Tab-separated table of C-alpha atoms and ligand atoms in Angstrom:
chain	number	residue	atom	x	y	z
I	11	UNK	CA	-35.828	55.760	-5.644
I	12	UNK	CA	-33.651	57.949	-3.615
I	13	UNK	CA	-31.050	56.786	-1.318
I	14	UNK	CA	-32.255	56.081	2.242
I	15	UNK	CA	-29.585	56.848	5.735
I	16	UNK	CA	-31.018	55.526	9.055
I	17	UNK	CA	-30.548	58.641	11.208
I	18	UNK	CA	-33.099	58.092	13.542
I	19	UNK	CA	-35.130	55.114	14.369
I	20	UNK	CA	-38.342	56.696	12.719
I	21	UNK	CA	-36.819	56.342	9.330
I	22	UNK	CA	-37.927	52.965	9.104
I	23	UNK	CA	-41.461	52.806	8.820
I	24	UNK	CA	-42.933	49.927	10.807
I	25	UNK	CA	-43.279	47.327	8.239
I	26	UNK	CA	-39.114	48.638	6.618
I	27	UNK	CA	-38.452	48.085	10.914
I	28	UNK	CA	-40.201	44.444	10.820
I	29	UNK	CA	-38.635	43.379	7.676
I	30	UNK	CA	-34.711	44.610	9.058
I	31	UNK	CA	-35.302	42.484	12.075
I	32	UNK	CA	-36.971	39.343	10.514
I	33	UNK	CA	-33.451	39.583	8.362
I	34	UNK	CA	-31.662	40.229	11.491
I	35	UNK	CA	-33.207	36.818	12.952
I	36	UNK	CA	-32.125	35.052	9.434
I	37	UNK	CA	-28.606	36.550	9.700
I	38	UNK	CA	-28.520	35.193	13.243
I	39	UNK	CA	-29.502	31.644	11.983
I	40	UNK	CA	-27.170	32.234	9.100
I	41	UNK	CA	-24.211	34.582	9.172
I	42	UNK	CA	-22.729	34.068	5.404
I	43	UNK	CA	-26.427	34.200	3.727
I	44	UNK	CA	-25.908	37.452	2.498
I	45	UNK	CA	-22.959	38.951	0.818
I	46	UNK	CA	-24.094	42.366	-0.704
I	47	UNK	CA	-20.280	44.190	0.296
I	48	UNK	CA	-18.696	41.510	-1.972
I	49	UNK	CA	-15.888	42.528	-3.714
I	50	UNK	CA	-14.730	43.705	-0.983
I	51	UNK	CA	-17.042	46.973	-1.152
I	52	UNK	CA	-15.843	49.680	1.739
I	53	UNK	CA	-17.996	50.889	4.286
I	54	UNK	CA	-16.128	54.080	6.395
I	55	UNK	CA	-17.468	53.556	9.955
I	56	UNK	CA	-16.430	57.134	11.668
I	57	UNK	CA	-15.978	57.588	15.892
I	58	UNK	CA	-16.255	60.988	17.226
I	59	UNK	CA	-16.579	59.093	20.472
I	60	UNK	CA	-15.351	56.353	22.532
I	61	UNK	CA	-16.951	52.685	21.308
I	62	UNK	CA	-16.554	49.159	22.034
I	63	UNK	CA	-19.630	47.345	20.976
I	64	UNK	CA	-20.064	49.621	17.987
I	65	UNK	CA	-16.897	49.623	17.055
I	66	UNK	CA	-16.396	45.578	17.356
I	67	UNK	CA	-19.986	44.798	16.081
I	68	UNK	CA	-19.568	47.147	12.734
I	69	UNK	CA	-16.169	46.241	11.851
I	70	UNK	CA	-17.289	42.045	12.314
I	71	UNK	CA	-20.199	42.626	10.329
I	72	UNK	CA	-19.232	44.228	7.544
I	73	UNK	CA	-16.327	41.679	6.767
I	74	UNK	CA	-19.337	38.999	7.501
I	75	UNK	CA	-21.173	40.406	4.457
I	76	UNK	CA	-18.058	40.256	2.149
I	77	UNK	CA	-16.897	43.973	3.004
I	78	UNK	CA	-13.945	46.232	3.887
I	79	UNK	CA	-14.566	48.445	7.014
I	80	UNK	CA	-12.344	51.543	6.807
I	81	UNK	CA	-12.361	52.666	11.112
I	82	UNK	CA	-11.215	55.847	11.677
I	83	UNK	CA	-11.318	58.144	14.501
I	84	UNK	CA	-13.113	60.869	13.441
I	85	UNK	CA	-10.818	63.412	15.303
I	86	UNK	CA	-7.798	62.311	13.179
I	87	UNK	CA	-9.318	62.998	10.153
I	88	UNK	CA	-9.755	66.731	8.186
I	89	UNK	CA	-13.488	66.419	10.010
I	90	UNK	CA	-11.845	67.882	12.836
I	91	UNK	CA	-10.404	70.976	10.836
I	92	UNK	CA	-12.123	72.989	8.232
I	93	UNK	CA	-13.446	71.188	5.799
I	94	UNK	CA	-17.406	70.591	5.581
I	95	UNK	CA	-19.721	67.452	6.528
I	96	UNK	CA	-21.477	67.715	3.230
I	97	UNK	CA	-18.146	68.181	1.491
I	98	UNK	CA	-16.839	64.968	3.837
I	99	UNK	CA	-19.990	62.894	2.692
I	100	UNK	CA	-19.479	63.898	-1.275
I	101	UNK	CA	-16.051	62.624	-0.734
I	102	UNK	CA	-16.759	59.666	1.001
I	103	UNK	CA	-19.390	58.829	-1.104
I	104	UNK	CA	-16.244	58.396	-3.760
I	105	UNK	CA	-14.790	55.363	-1.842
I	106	UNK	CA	-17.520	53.347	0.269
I	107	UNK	CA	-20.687	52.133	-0.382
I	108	UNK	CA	-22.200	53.066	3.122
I	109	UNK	CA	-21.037	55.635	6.059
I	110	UNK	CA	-21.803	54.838	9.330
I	111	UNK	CA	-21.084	58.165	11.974
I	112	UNK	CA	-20.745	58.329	15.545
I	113	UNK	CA	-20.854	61.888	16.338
I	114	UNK	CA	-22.433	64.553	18.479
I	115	UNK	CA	-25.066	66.493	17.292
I	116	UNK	CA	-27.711	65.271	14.961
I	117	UNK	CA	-27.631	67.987	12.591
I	118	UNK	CA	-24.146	66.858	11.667
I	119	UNK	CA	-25.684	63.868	10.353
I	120	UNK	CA	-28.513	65.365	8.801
I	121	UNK	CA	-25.640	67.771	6.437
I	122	UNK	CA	-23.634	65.068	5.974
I	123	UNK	CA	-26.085	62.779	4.685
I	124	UNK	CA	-27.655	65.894	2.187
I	125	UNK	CA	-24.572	65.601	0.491
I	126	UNK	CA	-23.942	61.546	0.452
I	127	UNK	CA	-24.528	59.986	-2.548
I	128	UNK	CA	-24.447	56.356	0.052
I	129	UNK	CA	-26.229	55.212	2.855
I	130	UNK	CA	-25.351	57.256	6.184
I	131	UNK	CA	-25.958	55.404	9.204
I	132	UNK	CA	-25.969	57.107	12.731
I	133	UNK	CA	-23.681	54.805	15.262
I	134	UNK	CA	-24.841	57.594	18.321
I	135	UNK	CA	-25.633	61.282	17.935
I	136	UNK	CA	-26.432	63.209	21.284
I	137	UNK	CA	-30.087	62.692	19.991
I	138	UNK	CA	-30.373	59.317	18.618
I	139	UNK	CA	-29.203	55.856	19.193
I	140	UNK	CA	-31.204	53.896	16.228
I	141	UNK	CA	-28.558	50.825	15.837
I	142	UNK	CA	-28.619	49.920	19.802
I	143	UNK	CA	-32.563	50.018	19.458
I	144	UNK	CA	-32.918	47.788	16.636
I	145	UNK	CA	-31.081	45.219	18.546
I	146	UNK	CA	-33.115	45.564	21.669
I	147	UNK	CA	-36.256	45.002	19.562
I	148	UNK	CA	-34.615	42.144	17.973
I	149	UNK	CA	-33.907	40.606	21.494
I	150	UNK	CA	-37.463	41.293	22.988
I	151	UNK	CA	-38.548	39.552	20.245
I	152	UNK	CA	-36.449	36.758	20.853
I	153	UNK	CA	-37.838	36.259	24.468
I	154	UNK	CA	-41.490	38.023	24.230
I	155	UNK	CA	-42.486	37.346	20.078
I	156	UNK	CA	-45.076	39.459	18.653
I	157	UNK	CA	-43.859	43.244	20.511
I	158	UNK	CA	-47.279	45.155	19.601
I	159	UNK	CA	-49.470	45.708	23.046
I	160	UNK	CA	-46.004	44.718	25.166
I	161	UNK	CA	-44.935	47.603	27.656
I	162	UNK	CA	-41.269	48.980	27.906
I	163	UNK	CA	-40.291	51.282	31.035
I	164	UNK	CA	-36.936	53.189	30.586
I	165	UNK	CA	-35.848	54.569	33.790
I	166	UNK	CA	-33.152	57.212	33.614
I	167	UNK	CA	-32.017	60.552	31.541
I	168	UNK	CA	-35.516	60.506	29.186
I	169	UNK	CA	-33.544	63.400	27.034
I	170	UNK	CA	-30.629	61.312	26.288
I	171	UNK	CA	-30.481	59.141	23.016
I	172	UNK	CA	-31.179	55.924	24.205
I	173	UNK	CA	-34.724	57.524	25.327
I	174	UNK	CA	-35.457	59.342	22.737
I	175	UNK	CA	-34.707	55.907	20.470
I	176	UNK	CA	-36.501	53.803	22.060
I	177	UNK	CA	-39.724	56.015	22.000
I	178	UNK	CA	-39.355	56.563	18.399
I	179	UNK	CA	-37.996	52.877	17.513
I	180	UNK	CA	-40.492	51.539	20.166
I	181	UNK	CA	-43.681	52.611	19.355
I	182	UNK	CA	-42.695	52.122	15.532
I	183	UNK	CA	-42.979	48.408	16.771
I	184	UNK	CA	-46.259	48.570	18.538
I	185	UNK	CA	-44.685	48.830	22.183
I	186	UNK	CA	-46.299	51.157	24.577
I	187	UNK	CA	-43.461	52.869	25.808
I	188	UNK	CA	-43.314	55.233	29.407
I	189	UNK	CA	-40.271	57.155	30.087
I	190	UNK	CA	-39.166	57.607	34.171
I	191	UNK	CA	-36.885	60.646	34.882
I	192	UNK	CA	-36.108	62.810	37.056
I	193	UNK	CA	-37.585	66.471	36.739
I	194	UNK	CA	-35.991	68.250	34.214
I	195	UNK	CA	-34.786	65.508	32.240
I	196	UNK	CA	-37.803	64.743	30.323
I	197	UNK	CA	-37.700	64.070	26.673
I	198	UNK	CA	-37.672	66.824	24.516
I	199	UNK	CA	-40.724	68.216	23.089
I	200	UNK	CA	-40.197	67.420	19.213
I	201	UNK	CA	-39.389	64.171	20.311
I	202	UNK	CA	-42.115	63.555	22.252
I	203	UNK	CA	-44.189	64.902	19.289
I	204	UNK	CA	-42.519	62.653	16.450
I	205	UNK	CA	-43.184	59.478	19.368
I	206	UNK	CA	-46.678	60.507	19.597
I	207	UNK	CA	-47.206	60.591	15.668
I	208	UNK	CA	-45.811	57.140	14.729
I	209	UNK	CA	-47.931	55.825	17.766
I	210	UNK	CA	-50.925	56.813	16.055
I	211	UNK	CA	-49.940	54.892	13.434
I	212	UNK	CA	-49.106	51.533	15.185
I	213	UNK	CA	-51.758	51.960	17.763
I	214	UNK	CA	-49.254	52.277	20.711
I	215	UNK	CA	-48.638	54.574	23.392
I	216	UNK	CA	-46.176	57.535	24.729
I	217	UNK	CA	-45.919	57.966	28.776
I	218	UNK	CA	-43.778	60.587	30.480
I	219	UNK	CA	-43.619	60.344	34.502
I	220	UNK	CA	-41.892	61.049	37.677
I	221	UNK	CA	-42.743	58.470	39.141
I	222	UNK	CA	-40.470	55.128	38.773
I	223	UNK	CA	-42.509	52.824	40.689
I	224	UNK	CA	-45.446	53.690	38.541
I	225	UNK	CA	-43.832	52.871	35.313
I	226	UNK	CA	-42.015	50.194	36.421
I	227	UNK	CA	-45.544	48.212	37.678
I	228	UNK	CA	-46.521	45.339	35.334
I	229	UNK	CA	-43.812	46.240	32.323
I	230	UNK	CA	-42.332	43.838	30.154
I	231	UNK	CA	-39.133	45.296	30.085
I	232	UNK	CA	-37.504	47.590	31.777
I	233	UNK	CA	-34.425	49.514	30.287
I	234	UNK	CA	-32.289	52.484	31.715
I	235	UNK	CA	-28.510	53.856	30.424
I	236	UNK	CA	-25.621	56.018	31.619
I	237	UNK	CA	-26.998	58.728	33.692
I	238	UNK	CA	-24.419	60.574	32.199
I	239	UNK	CA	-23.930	59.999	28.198
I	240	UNK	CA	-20.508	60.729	26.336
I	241	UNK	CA	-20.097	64.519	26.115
I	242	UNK	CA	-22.351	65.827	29.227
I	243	UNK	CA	-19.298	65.230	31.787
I	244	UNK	CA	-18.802	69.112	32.447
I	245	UNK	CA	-22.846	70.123	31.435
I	246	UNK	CA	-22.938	71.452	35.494
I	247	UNK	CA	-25.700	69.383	36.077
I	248	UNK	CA	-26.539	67.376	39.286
I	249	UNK	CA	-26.608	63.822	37.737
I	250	UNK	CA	-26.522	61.635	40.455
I	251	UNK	CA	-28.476	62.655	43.293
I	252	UNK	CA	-31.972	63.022	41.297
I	253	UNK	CA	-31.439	59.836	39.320
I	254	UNK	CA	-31.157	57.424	42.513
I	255	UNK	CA	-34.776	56.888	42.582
I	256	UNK	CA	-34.709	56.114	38.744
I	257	UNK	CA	-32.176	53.007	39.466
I	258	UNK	CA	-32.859	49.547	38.389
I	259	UNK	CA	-32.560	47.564	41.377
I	260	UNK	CA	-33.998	44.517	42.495
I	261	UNK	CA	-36.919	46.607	44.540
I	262	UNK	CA	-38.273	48.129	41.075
I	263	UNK	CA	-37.982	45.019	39.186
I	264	UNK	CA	-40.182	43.945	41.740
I	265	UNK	CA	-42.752	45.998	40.565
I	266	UNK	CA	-42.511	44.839	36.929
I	267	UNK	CA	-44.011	41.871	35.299
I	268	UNK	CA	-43.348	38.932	36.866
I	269	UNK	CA	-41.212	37.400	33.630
I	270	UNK	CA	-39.456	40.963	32.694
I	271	UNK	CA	-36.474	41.224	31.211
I	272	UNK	CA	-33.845	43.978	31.840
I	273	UNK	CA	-31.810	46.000	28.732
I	274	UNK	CA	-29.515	47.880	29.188
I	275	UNK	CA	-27.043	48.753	25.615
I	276	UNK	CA	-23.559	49.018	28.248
I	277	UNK	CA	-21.339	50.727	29.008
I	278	UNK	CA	-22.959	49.877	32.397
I	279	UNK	CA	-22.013	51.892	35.319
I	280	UNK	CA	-22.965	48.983	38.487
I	281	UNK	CA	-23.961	50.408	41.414
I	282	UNK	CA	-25.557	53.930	39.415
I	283	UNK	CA	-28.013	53.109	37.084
I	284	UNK	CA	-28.376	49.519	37.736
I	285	UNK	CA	-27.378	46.839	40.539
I	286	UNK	CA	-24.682	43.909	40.167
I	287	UNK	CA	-28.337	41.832	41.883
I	288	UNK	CA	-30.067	42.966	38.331
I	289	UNK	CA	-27.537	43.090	35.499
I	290	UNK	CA	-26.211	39.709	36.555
I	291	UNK	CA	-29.593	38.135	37.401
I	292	UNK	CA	-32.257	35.827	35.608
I	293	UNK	CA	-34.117	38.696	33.962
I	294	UNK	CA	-31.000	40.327	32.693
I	295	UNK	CA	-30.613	39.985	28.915
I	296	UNK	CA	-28.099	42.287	28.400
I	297	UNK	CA	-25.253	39.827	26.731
I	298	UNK	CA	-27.581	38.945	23.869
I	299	UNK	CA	-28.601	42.419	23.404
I	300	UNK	CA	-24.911	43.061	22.721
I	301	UNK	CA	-24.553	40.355	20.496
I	302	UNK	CA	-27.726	41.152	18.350
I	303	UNK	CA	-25.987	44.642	17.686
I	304	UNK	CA	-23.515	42.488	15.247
I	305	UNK	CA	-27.141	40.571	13.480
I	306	UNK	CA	-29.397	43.853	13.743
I	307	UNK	CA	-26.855	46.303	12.019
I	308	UNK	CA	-25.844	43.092	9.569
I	309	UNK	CA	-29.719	43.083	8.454
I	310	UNK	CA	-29.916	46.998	8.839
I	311	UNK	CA	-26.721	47.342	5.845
I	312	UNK	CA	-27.875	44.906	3.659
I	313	UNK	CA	-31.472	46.387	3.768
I	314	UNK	CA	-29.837	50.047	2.834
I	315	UNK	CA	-27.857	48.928	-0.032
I	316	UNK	CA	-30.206	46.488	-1.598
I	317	UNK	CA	-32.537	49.783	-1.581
I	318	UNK	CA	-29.415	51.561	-3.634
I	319	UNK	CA	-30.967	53.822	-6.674
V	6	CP	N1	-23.979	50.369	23.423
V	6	CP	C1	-22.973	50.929	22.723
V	6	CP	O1	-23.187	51.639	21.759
V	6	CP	O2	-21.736	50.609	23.180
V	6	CP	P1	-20.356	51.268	22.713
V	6	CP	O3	-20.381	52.706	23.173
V	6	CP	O4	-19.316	50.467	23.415
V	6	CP	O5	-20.249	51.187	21.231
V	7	NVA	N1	-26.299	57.371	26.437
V	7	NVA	C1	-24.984	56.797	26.329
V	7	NVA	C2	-25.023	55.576	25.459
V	7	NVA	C3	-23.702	54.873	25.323
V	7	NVA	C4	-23.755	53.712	24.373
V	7	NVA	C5	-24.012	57.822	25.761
V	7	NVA	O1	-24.393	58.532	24.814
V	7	NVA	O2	-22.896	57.933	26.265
């Protein structure tokens, strides 16, 4: 057995995915049932970026399962200077029982973890944002049960990491999934492909469209995010003005099924991507989706080291 990281949402296969979140859903019920960090064991839980939620939600649940979390920012440690990921992660590996990474780029994860010798967990790479999507599956399931055959809408930057995770977490749990954004800001191809693949497998669906109205009409849930993500303030893009179509306001939810609910993982930016009228209205389930961050990444870390070699 070799030691499995959750870098991106596909590496849970859709059965690994069902059993993280029925444990997530025990955890919930039970905070204290399981105590695999006993000792305490250290998990290092790295920020290359800003984090509340991730940060708060990480640190609470590794104590919660008997642990130590050691929370650094990333740019105070010898990550910042010359030494190596895979050199970082060998090192690491020394101390902790699991490394969980909020960085930039996704191939920094991929050589860290090549080196590990412990789970690596991805807390938010440019690409991927595999942690927030487990806990938005876990709260759809909460309010809609059984996920396969539901529809999910995300309306927003479709090349960011909360839309590339939810098509690859999504479909992995049967939802048909349709990504709105502006022109240009499609998901990327490989993406796209990798969506399409574990669809096949689950018998969902991958949309891509212009058109917000059309994917907001009869979905389940509707989702969006930051129309600007951490790290793409100076990119010289126009992010505003083509995004205004793509906001979730009380005129698209219109569209959507008539008991929808509304995710969104926060930071929120009211008045941008979404309206005060949504994000503090009936179909808004954004507080529990925060809270099942703490349960879903609880259930994700005892699942990784109970799979230890
Ligand atoms: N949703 C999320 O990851 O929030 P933070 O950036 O506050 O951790
Ligand atoms: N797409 C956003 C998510 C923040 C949790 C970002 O990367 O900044």
């Amino acid at each position: 057995m070799s030691i499995r990281h959750f870098l991106r949402d596909d590496d849970l296969s859709p059965a690994e995915q069902a059993e993280v979140l029925a444990l997530a859903s025990e955890l919930k019920r039970n905070p204290f049932a399981r105590r695999p960090l006993e000792g305490p064991r250290g998990v290092g839980v790295i920020f290359e970026k800003n984090s509340t939620r991730t940060r708060f939600s990480f640190e609470m649940g590794i104590a919660q399962l008997g642990g130590h979390a050691v929370v650094v920012d990333g740019r105070t440690t010898q990550l910042g200077r010359e030494e190596t990921l895979a050199d970082t992660g060998r090192v690491l590996s020394r101390y902790v029982d699991a490394i969980v990474w909020r960085t930039f780029e996704q191939v920094r994860l991929d050589e860290m973890s090549s080196a590990a010798t412990v789970p690596v967990v991805n807390a938010l790479s440019n690409e991927f944002h595999p942690c927030q999507v487990l806990a938005d599956l876990l709260t759809l399931t909460e309010r809609k049960g059984e996920l396969r055959g539901r529809s999910l809408a995300y309306f927003g930057d479709g090349a960011n990491n909360m839309a590339h995770s939810l098509l690859l977490g999504g479909v992995t749990a049967g939802l048909n999934v349709t990504i709105a954004a502006p022109p240009g800001f499609e998901p990327l191809d490989w993406v796209l492909e990798a969506a399409r693949k574990r669809a096949a497998e689950t018998g969902a669906s991958v949309a891509v469209t212009n058109d917000p109205v059309a994917a907001a009409t009869g979905a389940d849930a509707l989702v969006t995010d930051a129309w600007t993500s951490m790290g793409q303030e100076d990119d010289g893009l126009d992010r505003v003005g083509p995004f205004r179509p793509f906001q979730v306001n009380g005129e698209l939810l219109a569209h959507a099924a008539p008991d929808a609910v509304v995710l969104h993982c926060l930071p929120a930016h009211r008045g941008e991507e979404i309206t005060d009228e949504v994000i503090d209205g009936a179909h808004s389930v954004v507080w529990d989706e925060a809270e099942n961050r703490l349960h879903a990444q609880k259930a994700l870390l005892a699942w990784l080291l109970e799979r230890r070699p």
